[in-house]
mmCIF file of C-alpha atoms in Angstrom:
data_model
loop_
_atom_site.group_PDB
_atom_site.id
_atom_site.type_symbol
_atom_site.label_atom_id
_atom_site.label_comp_id
_atom_site.label_asym_id
_atom_site.label_seq_id
_atom_site.Cartn_x
_atom_site.Cartn_y
_atom_site.Cartn_z
ATOM 1 C CA MET A 264 -167.762 118.369 55.485
ATOM 2 C CA PHE A 265 -167.563 115.812 52.674
ATOM 3 C CA THR A 266 -164.924 113.967 51.654
ATOM 4 C CA GLU A 267 -163.629 110.944 49.022
ATOM 5 C CA PHE A 268 -163.530 107.666 51.150
ATOM 6 C CA THR A 269 -161.554 104.724 48.658
ATOM 7 C CA ASN A 270 -160.883 101.031 49.037
ATOM 8 C CA HIS A 271 -158.359 99.091 46.667
ATOM 9 C CA PHE A 272 -158.681 95.774 46.865
ATOM 10 C CA LYS A 273 -157.991 92.636 43.958
ATOM 11 C CA ALA A 274 -160.539 90.371 43.005
ATOM 12 C CA MET A 275 -162.038 88.873 39.725
ATOM 13 C CA GLY A 276 -158.050 88.638 38.247
ATOM 14 C CA THR A 277 -157.496 92.646 38.192
ATOM 15 C CA ASP A 278 -157.018 95.748 40.410
ATOM 16 C CA MET A 279 -160.531 96.891 41.996
ATOM 17 C CA SER A 280 -160.988 100.242 43.489
ATOM 18 C CA VAL A 281 -164.053 101.809 44.990
ATOM 19 C CA ILE A 282 -164.647 105.829 45.595
ATOM 20 C CA VAL A 283 -167.330 106.924 47.886
ATOM 21 C CA VAL A 284 -168.358 110.982 48.408
ATOM 22 C CA ALA A 285 -169.378 110.964 51.960
ATOM 23 C CA ASP A 286 -169.510 113.003 54.849
ATOM 24 C CA ARG A 287 -166.356 112.378 57.132
ATOM 25 C CA ARG A 288 -168.758 111.731 59.743
ATOM 26 C CA ASP A 289 -170.731 108.953 58.254
ATOM 27 C CA PRO A 290 -170.523 105.782 60.078
ATOM 28 C CA GLY A 291 -171.843 103.686 57.205
ATOM 29 C CA VAL A 292 -169.230 104.133 54.687
ATOM 30 C CA ALA A 293 -166.900 101.220 55.663
ATOM 31 C CA ASP A 294 -169.452 98.932 56.547
ATOM 32 C CA SER A 295 -170.762 100.062 52.114
ATOM 33 C CA LEU A 296 -166.956 99.724 51.106
ATOM 34 C CA ARG A 297 -166.966 96.321 52.639
ATOM 35 C CA GLN A 298 -170.022 95.106 51.374
ATOM 36 C CA ILE A 299 -169.108 96.294 47.523
ATOM 37 C CA GLU A 300 -165.899 94.161 48.011
ATOM 38 C CA GLU A 301 -167.430 91.036 49.143
ATOM 39 C CA LEU A 302 -170.045 91.287 46.213
ATOM 40 C CA PHE A 303 -167.006 91.079 43.774
ATOM 41 C CA ARG A 304 -165.417 88.185 45.821
ATOM 42 C CA ARG A 305 -168.719 86.562 45.752
ATOM 43 C CA VAL A 306 -169.282 86.674 41.899
ATOM 44 C CA GLU A 307 -165.408 85.879 41.552
ATOM 45 C CA SER A 308 -166.279 82.490 43.590
ATOM 46 C CA GLN A 309 -169.161 81.885 41.342
ATOM 47 C CA PHE A 310 -168.365 82.782 37.995
ATOM 48 C CA SER A 311 -164.649 81.858 37.399
ATOM 49 C CA ARG A 312 -163.326 79.312 35.387
ATOM 50 C CA PHE A 313 -160.439 78.403 37.172
ATOM 51 C CA LEU A 314 -162.031 77.499 40.360
ATOM 52 C CA PRO A 315 -162.938 73.732 39.906
ATOM 53 C CA GLY A 316 -165.698 74.412 42.443
ATOM 54 C CA SER A 317 -167.479 77.588 41.171
ATOM 55 C CA GLU A 318 -170.710 77.336 39.480
ATOM 56 C CA LEU A 319 -169.543 78.065 36.225
ATOM 57 C CA SER A 320 -167.097 75.242 36.647
ATOM 58 C CA LEU A 321 -169.419 72.974 37.867
ATOM 59 C CA MET A 322 -172.026 74.029 35.305
ATOM 60 C CA ASN A 323 -169.488 73.453 32.637
ATOM 61 C CA ALA A 324 -168.350 69.907 33.834
ATOM 62 C CA GLN A 325 -172.475 68.660 34.248
ATOM 63 C CA GLY A 326 -173.356 70.026 31.016
ATOM 64 C CA GLY A 327 -175.721 72.183 32.970
ATOM 65 C CA SER A 328 -177.560 72.778 35.963
ATOM 66 C CA ASP A 329 -180.662 72.075 37.432
ATOM 67 C CA SER A 330 -180.535 74.826 40.029
ATOM 68 C CA PRO A 331 -179.032 77.810 38.792
ATOM 69 C CA SER A 332 -178.440 80.712 41.142
ATOM 70 C CA GLU A 333 -180.102 83.844 40.484
ATOM 71 C CA ALA A 334 -177.054 85.870 39.595
ATOM 72 C CA MET A 335 -176.331 82.737 37.190
ATOM 73 C CA TRP A 336 -179.377 82.752 35.248
ATOM 74 C CA ASP A 337 -179.610 86.784 34.949
ATOM 75 C CA VAL A 338 -175.886 86.846 33.102
ATOM 76 C CA LEU A 339 -176.817 84.039 31.009
ATOM 77 C CA GLN A 340 -180.112 85.692 30.108
ATOM 78 C CA ARG A 341 -178.099 88.317 29.559
ATOM 79 C CA ALA A 342 -175.310 86.615 27.666
ATOM 80 C CA ARG A 343 -177.695 85.352 25.305
ATOM 81 C CA GLU A 344 -179.410 88.614 24.570
ATOM 82 C CA TRP A 345 -176.054 90.075 23.415
ATOM 83 C CA TRP A 346 -174.980 87.069 21.280
ATOM 84 C CA LYS A 347 -178.352 88.064 19.437
ATOM 85 C CA GLN A 348 -177.697 91.695 19.046
ATOM 86 C CA THR A 349 -173.829 91.164 18.060
ATOM 87 C CA GLY A 350 -175.046 88.589 15.490
ATOM 88 C CA GLY A 351 -172.841 86.089 17.322
ATOM 89 C CA VAL A 352 -169.806 87.913 17.424
ATOM 90 C CA PHE A 353 -170.072 88.224 21.472
ATOM 91 C CA ASP A 354 -169.970 84.187 22.126
ATOM 92 C CA PRO A 355 -169.350 82.663 25.560
ATOM 93 C CA THR A 356 -169.468 79.522 23.885
ATOM 94 C CA ILE A 357 -165.849 79.850 22.895
ATOM 95 C CA LEU A 358 -164.156 78.788 25.823
ATOM 96 C CA PRO A 359 -162.440 75.419 24.461
ATOM 97 C CA ALA A 360 -160.696 77.918 21.991
ATOM 98 C CA LEU A 361 -159.647 80.516 24.432
ATOM 99 C CA GLU A 362 -157.890 77.186 26.067
ATOM 100 C CA ALA A 363 -156.284 75.808 23.633
ATOM 101 C CA ALA A 364 -154.868 79.445 22.033
ATOM 102 C CA GLY A 365 -153.320 79.020 26.119
ATOM 103 C CA TYR A 366 -155.359 80.978 28.489
ATOM 104 C CA ASP A 367 -156.533 77.809 29.985
ATOM 105 C CA ARG A 368 -155.354 79.486 33.742
ATOM 106 C CA SER A 369 -155.515 82.626 35.630
ATOM 107 C CA PHE A 370 -153.650 84.998 33.615
ATOM 108 C CA GLU A 371 -150.549 85.588 35.804
ATOM 109 C CA HIS A 372 -149.764 82.170 35.221
ATOM 110 C CA VAL A 373 -150.176 82.024 31.422
ATOM 111 C CA ARG A 374 -147.016 82.096 29.777
ATOM 112 C CA PHE A 375 -145.829 78.904 28.087
ATOM 113 C CA ASN A 376 -147.958 76.106 27.315
ATOM 114 C CA ALA A 377 -146.210 72.897 25.513
ATOM 115 C CA ARG A 378 -149.375 71.161 24.778
ATOM 116 C CA LEU A 379 -149.855 74.437 21.905
ATOM 117 C CA ARG A 380 -147.441 72.033 19.778
ATOM 118 C CA GLN A 381 -150.119 69.649 19.220
ATOM 119 C CA ARG A 382 -153.145 71.916 19.564
ATOM 120 C CA THR A 383 -153.139 75.545 18.516
ATOM 121 C CA ARG A 384 -156.717 75.691 16.681
ATOM 122 C CA VAL A 385 -160.049 74.262 17.217
ATOM 123 C CA ILE A 386 -163.449 74.939 15.433
ATOM 124 C CA ASN A 387 -166.283 73.423 16.900
ATOM 125 C CA SER A 388 -169.672 73.869 14.573
ATOM 126 C CA GLU A 389 -171.339 73.489 18.005
ATOM 127 C CA TRP A 390 -170.309 76.705 19.221
ATOM 128 C CA GLY A 391 -172.745 79.470 19.392
ATOM 129 C CA PHE A 392 -175.539 80.160 22.096
ATOM 130 C CA HIS A 393 -178.577 78.116 20.379
ATOM 131 C CA ASN A 394 -176.471 75.414 22.066
ATOM 132 C CA VAL A 395 -177.104 76.911 25.512
ATOM 133 C CA THR A 396 -181.038 75.880 26.454
ATOM 134 C CA LEU A 397 -182.807 78.145 29.413
ATOM 135 C CA THR A 398 -185.853 76.729 30.490
ATOM 136 C CA GLU A 399 -188.278 77.999 33.052
ATOM 137 C CA SER A 400 -190.864 76.258 34.271
ATOM 138 C CA GLY A 401 -192.792 78.531 37.710
ATOM 139 C CA SER A 402 -190.178 78.398 40.169
ATOM 140 C CA HIS A 403 -187.648 75.995 38.411
ATOM 141 C CA ARG A 404 -185.134 76.971 36.173
ATOM 142 C CA ARG A 405 -182.974 74.643 33.906
ATOM 143 C CA VAL A 406 -179.832 75.488 32.288
ATOM 144 C CA ILE A 407 -179.010 72.579 29.256
ATOM 145 C CA LEU A 408 -175.487 72.775 27.664
ATOM 146 C CA GLU A 409 -174.990 70.471 24.546
ATOM 147 C CA ASP A 410 -172.750 67.843 23.891
ATOM 148 C CA GLY A 411 -168.970 69.541 24.029
ATOM 149 C CA VAL A 412 -170.543 73.195 24.853
ATOM 150 C CA ARG A 413 -168.498 74.677 27.814
ATOM 151 C CA ILE A 414 -169.020 78.751 28.261
ATOM 152 C CA ASP A 415 -166.938 81.488 29.457
ATOM 153 C CA LEU A 416 -168.887 84.509 30.811
ATOM 154 C CA GLY A 417 -165.557 86.571 31.523
ATOM 155 C CA GLY A 418 -166.768 89.102 28.439
ATOM 156 C CA ILE A 419 -169.906 90.233 30.738
ATOM 157 C CA VAL A 420 -169.418 89.231 34.305
ATOM 158 C CA LYS A 421 -167.222 91.569 35.567
ATOM 159 C CA GLY A 422 -169.350 94.703 34.168
ATOM 160 C CA TRP A 423 -172.294 92.958 34.976
ATOM 161 C CA ALA A 424 -170.900 92.760 38.916
ATOM 162 C CA VAL A 425 -169.594 96.822 38.392
ATOM 163 C CA ASP A 426 -173.637 97.654 37.493
ATOM 164 C CA ARG A 427 -174.883 95.829 40.393
ATOM 165 C CA ALA A 428 -172.247 97.333 43.029
ATOM 166 C CA GLY A 429 -173.881 100.566 41.397
ATOM 167 C CA GLU A 430 -177.030 99.793 42.251
ATOM 168 C CA LEU A 431 -176.094 99.079 46.128
ATOM 169 C CA LEU A 432 -174.217 102.163 46.223
ATOM 170 C CA ILE A 433 -176.840 104.664 44.570
ATOM 171 C CA GLU A 434 -179.008 103.847 47.779
ATOM 172 C CA SER A 435 -176.404 105.610 50.207
ATOM 173 C CA PHE A 436 -174.069 107.801 48.250
ATOM 174 C CA ASP A 437 -174.941 110.282 45.501
ATOM 175 C CA GLY A 438 -171.433 110.445 44.217
ATOM 176 C CA PHE A 439 -169.239 107.405 43.671
ATOM 177 C CA LEU A 440 -166.919 105.968 40.762
ATOM 178 C CA ILE A 441 -166.196 101.810 40.663
ATOM 179 C CA ASP A 442 -163.073 101.012 38.399
ATOM 180 C CA ALA A 443 -162.819 97.206 37.824
ATOM 181 C CA GLY A 444 -159.612 97.163 36.012
ATOM 182 C CA GLY A 445 -160.932 99.828 33.808
ATOM 183 C CA ASP A 446 -164.548 98.705 33.402
ATOM 184 C CA ILE A 447 -165.728 102.258 35.098
ATOM 185 C CA LEU A 448 -168.735 103.057 36.564
ATOM 186 C CA ALA A 449 -169.408 107.191 37.612
ATOM 187 C CA ARG A 450 -172.199 108.498 39.692
ATOM 188 C CA GLY A 451 -172.610 111.556 40.625
ATOM 189 C CA ASP A 452 -170.010 114.285 41.423
ATOM 190 C CA SER A 453 -166.123 113.720 42.990
ATOM 191 C CA VAL A 454 -165.315 116.156 45.672
ATOM 192 C CA SER A 455 -163.278 118.495 43.357
ATOM 193 C CA GLU A 456 -165.134 118.380 40.014
ATOM 194 C CA LYS A 457 -168.800 117.785 38.348
ATOM 195 C CA GLY A 458 -168.219 114.249 37.298
ATOM 196 C CA TRP A 459 -165.237 112.400 37.366
ATOM 197 C CA TRP A 460 -162.195 112.466 35.188
ATOM 198 C CA ILE A 461 -160.716 109.408 33.754
ATOM 199 C CA ALA A 462 -157.456 108.399 31.967
ATOM 200 C CA VAL A 463 -157.566 106.450 29.294
ATOM 201 C CA GLU A 464 -154.876 104.048 28.762
ATOM 202 C CA ASP A 465 -152.762 104.604 25.601
ATOM 203 C CA PRO A 466 -152.228 101.008 23.978
ATOM 204 C CA PHE A 467 -148.714 102.028 22.293
ATOM 205 C CA GLU A 468 -147.227 103.187 25.810
ATOM 206 C CA SER A 469 -148.086 101.327 29.035
ATOM 207 C CA THR A 470 -147.020 104.309 30.813
ATOM 208 C CA ALA A 471 -149.027 106.694 29.185
ATOM 209 C CA ASN A 472 -152.570 108.057 28.738
ATOM 210 C CA ARG A 473 -154.526 108.540 25.579
ATOM 211 C CA GLY A 474 -156.240 111.467 26.965
ATOM 212 C CA CYS A 475 -159.074 111.767 29.706
ATOM 213 C CA VAL A 476 -162.867 111.572 29.628
ATOM 214 C CA LEU A 477 -165.049 113.249 32.297
ATOM 215 C CA LEU A 478 -167.588 111.085 33.191
ATOM 216 C CA LYS A 479 -170.836 112.174 35.446
ATOM 217 C CA ASP A 480 -174.038 109.132 35.213
ATOM 218 C CA SER A 481 -172.450 107.149 33.012
ATOM 219 C CA ALA A 482 -169.857 103.878 32.258
ATOM 220 C CA LEU A 483 -166.710 103.249 30.370
ATOM 221 C CA ALA A 484 -164.795 100.403 29.217
ATOM 222 C CA THR A 485 -161.871 99.815 27.266
ATOM 223 C CA SER A 486 -160.684 96.636 25.999
ATOM 224 C CA GLY A 487 -157.836 95.571 23.342
ATOM 225 C CA THR A 488 -155.442 92.731 22.338
ATOM 226 C CA TYR A 489 -152.323 94.287 23.829
ATOM 227 C CA ARG A 490 -152.737 93.625 27.336
ATOM 228 C CA ARG A 491 -153.248 90.123 27.831
ATOM 229 C CA ARG A 492 -150.605 88.599 25.628
ATOM 230 C CA TRP A 493 -148.617 85.809 25.664
ATOM 231 C CA ILE A 494 -146.107 83.769 23.683
ATOM 232 C CA ASP A 495 -147.315 80.235 22.776
ATOM 233 C CA ALA A 496 -145.057 77.324 22.127
ATOM 234 C CA GLU A 497 -144.379 77.837 18.522
ATOM 235 C CA GLY A 498 -143.180 81.563 19.439
ATOM 236 C CA ARG A 499 -146.513 83.068 18.235
ATOM 237 C CA ARG A 500 -148.289 86.273 19.757
ATOM 238 C CA ARG A 501 -151.721 85.127 21.375
ATOM 239 C CA HIS A 502 -154.316 86.976 22.886
ATOM 240 C CA HIS A 503 -157.317 86.596 24.878
ATOM 241 C CA ILE A 504 -160.013 87.894 22.513
ATOM 242 C CA ILE A 505 -161.131 84.841 20.331
ATOM 243 C CA ASP A 506 -162.702 85.447 16.842
ATOM 244 C CA PRO A 507 -165.826 82.743 17.085
ATOM 245 C CA ARG A 508 -165.460 82.546 13.199
ATOM 246 C CA THR A 509 -161.977 80.751 13.493
ATOM 247 C CA GLY A 510 -161.461 79.744 16.596
ATOM 248 C CA LEU A 511 -158.409 81.866 16.906
ATOM 249 C CA PRO A 512 -157.278 85.242 18.639
ATOM 250 C CA SER A 513 -158.629 87.801 16.574
ATOM 251 C CA VAL A 514 -156.223 89.107 13.913
ATOM 252 C CA SER A 515 -158.022 92.283 13.393
ATOM 253 C CA GLU A 516 -156.319 95.600 13.123
ATOM 254 C CA THR A 517 -158.326 97.346 15.835
ATOM 255 C CA LEU A 518 -156.063 97.454 18.612
ATOM 256 C CA SER A 519 -157.940 99.161 21.414
ATOM 257 C CA VAL A 520 -161.860 100.105 21.841
ATOM 258 C CA THR A 521 -163.119 102.344 24.305
ATOM 259 C CA THR A 522 -166.812 102.664 24.658
ATOM 260 C CA CYS A 523 -169.140 104.999 26.503
ATOM 261 C CA GLY A 524 -172.575 104.357 27.818
ATOM 262 C CA PRO A 525 -175.418 103.606 30.296
ATOM 263 C CA THR A 526 -173.726 100.485 31.974
ATOM 264 C CA VAL A 527 -170.622 98.794 32.172
ATOM 265 C CA GLU A 528 -171.833 95.779 30.868
ATOM 266 C CA ALA A 529 -172.856 97.326 27.613
ATOM 267 C CA CYS A 530 -169.629 98.813 27.412
ATOM 268 C CA GLU A 531 -167.419 95.786 28.088
ATOM 269 C CA VAL A 532 -169.660 93.741 25.525
ATOM 270 C CA ILE A 533 -169.667 96.144 22.679
ATOM 271 C CA ALA A 534 -165.674 97.484 23.186
ATOM 272 C CA LYS A 535 -164.802 93.400 22.571
ATOM 273 C CA SER A 536 -167.382 92.983 20.001
ATOM 274 C CA ILE A 537 -165.852 96.386 17.987
ATOM 275 C CA ILE A 538 -162.324 94.749 17.820
ATOM 276 C CA LEU A 539 -164.068 91.420 16.100
ATOM 277 C CA ASP A 540 -166.301 93.169 13.828
ATOM 278 C CA GLU A 541 -166.065 96.722 13.725
ATOM 279 C CA GLU A 542 -167.873 98.025 10.793
ATOM 280 C CA THR A 543 -171.068 96.335 12.236
ATOM 281 C CA GLN A 544 -170.764 96.748 15.357
ATOM 282 C CA LEU A 545 -170.192 100.255 15.131
ATOM 283 C CA ASP A 546 -172.960 100.725 13.129
ATOM 284 C CA TRP A 547 -175.067 98.720 16.069
ATOM 285 C CA VAL A 548 -173.359 101.733 18.260
ATOM 286 C CA GLU A 549 -174.460 104.412 16.014
ATOM 287 C CA ALA A 550 -177.626 103.192 15.929
ATOM 288 C CA HIS A 551 -179.068 102.650 19.446
ATOM 289 C CA GLY A 552 -177.810 106.354 20.125
ATOM 290 C CA ASP A 553 -176.729 106.265 23.958
ATOM 291 C CA MET A 554 -173.395 105.005 23.382
ATOM 292 C CA THR A 555 -169.966 105.993 21.817
ATOM 293 C CA ALA A 556 -166.979 104.476 20.950
ATOM 294 C CA SER A 557 -163.339 105.074 20.144
ATOM 295 C CA VAL A 558 -160.933 103.102 17.948
ATOM 296 C CA VAL A 559 -157.596 102.819 17.749
ATOM 297 C CA HIS A 560 -155.771 100.979 15.023
#
């Protein structure tokens, strides 16, 4: 008899849920769920900009790295490619602007930042991934951050981690769901359906849903300016999606974007990019054919 085994935990600043469909007598389920939780905690310890000792924080502080981990190298290469694909709209090098907007600590602690009275706007001509150099010679890899460049990989790494978790689970389970705070990967079938029903949050009403999507062997991500919001020292509303063209939180009329596609990484990056540059990025989605996007204004 097959049933659903679930593990709920908190990691990477959000609520995580992992559900696998397995025979209730399967002795390996608990170990598999534990491995996935450990994966997310390991990724958080490497990529969190809020942990001073994380690999990312050390790399930002040192202006690069002479020995990046396999995971860091992979994410940086992917980030560079998405920067190119989106025409620079996806830009991990805008960390100084994100901090200046008030998002300089984990979100549960972002409420009021008196420093914003003197510093509310940051424009840095050195932004852009062309100021991040990735070199490889034989087995030696090196990351060079030009003067003043610091990066935040929060716009890609959660989706990347969900995809890696999916690669581990697919070896043992035909059906599973990974939900990392709305970044979702679904494979196979749930116990009751040919796929997995996913509720999509209504940006206008936090306790309601816009509707449901039946996912099977696909990914989904929702991004918006309505979640991670705070009030700055001047009484202005701020949010975490920075427009690299202005150095300020986006003023786009696009409130929320939900994307479906082959990987969570792609869905996460493109959803955020559509908020910043709706027309161009929707053209990109249409041209590639393996993704869909739903936009709320």
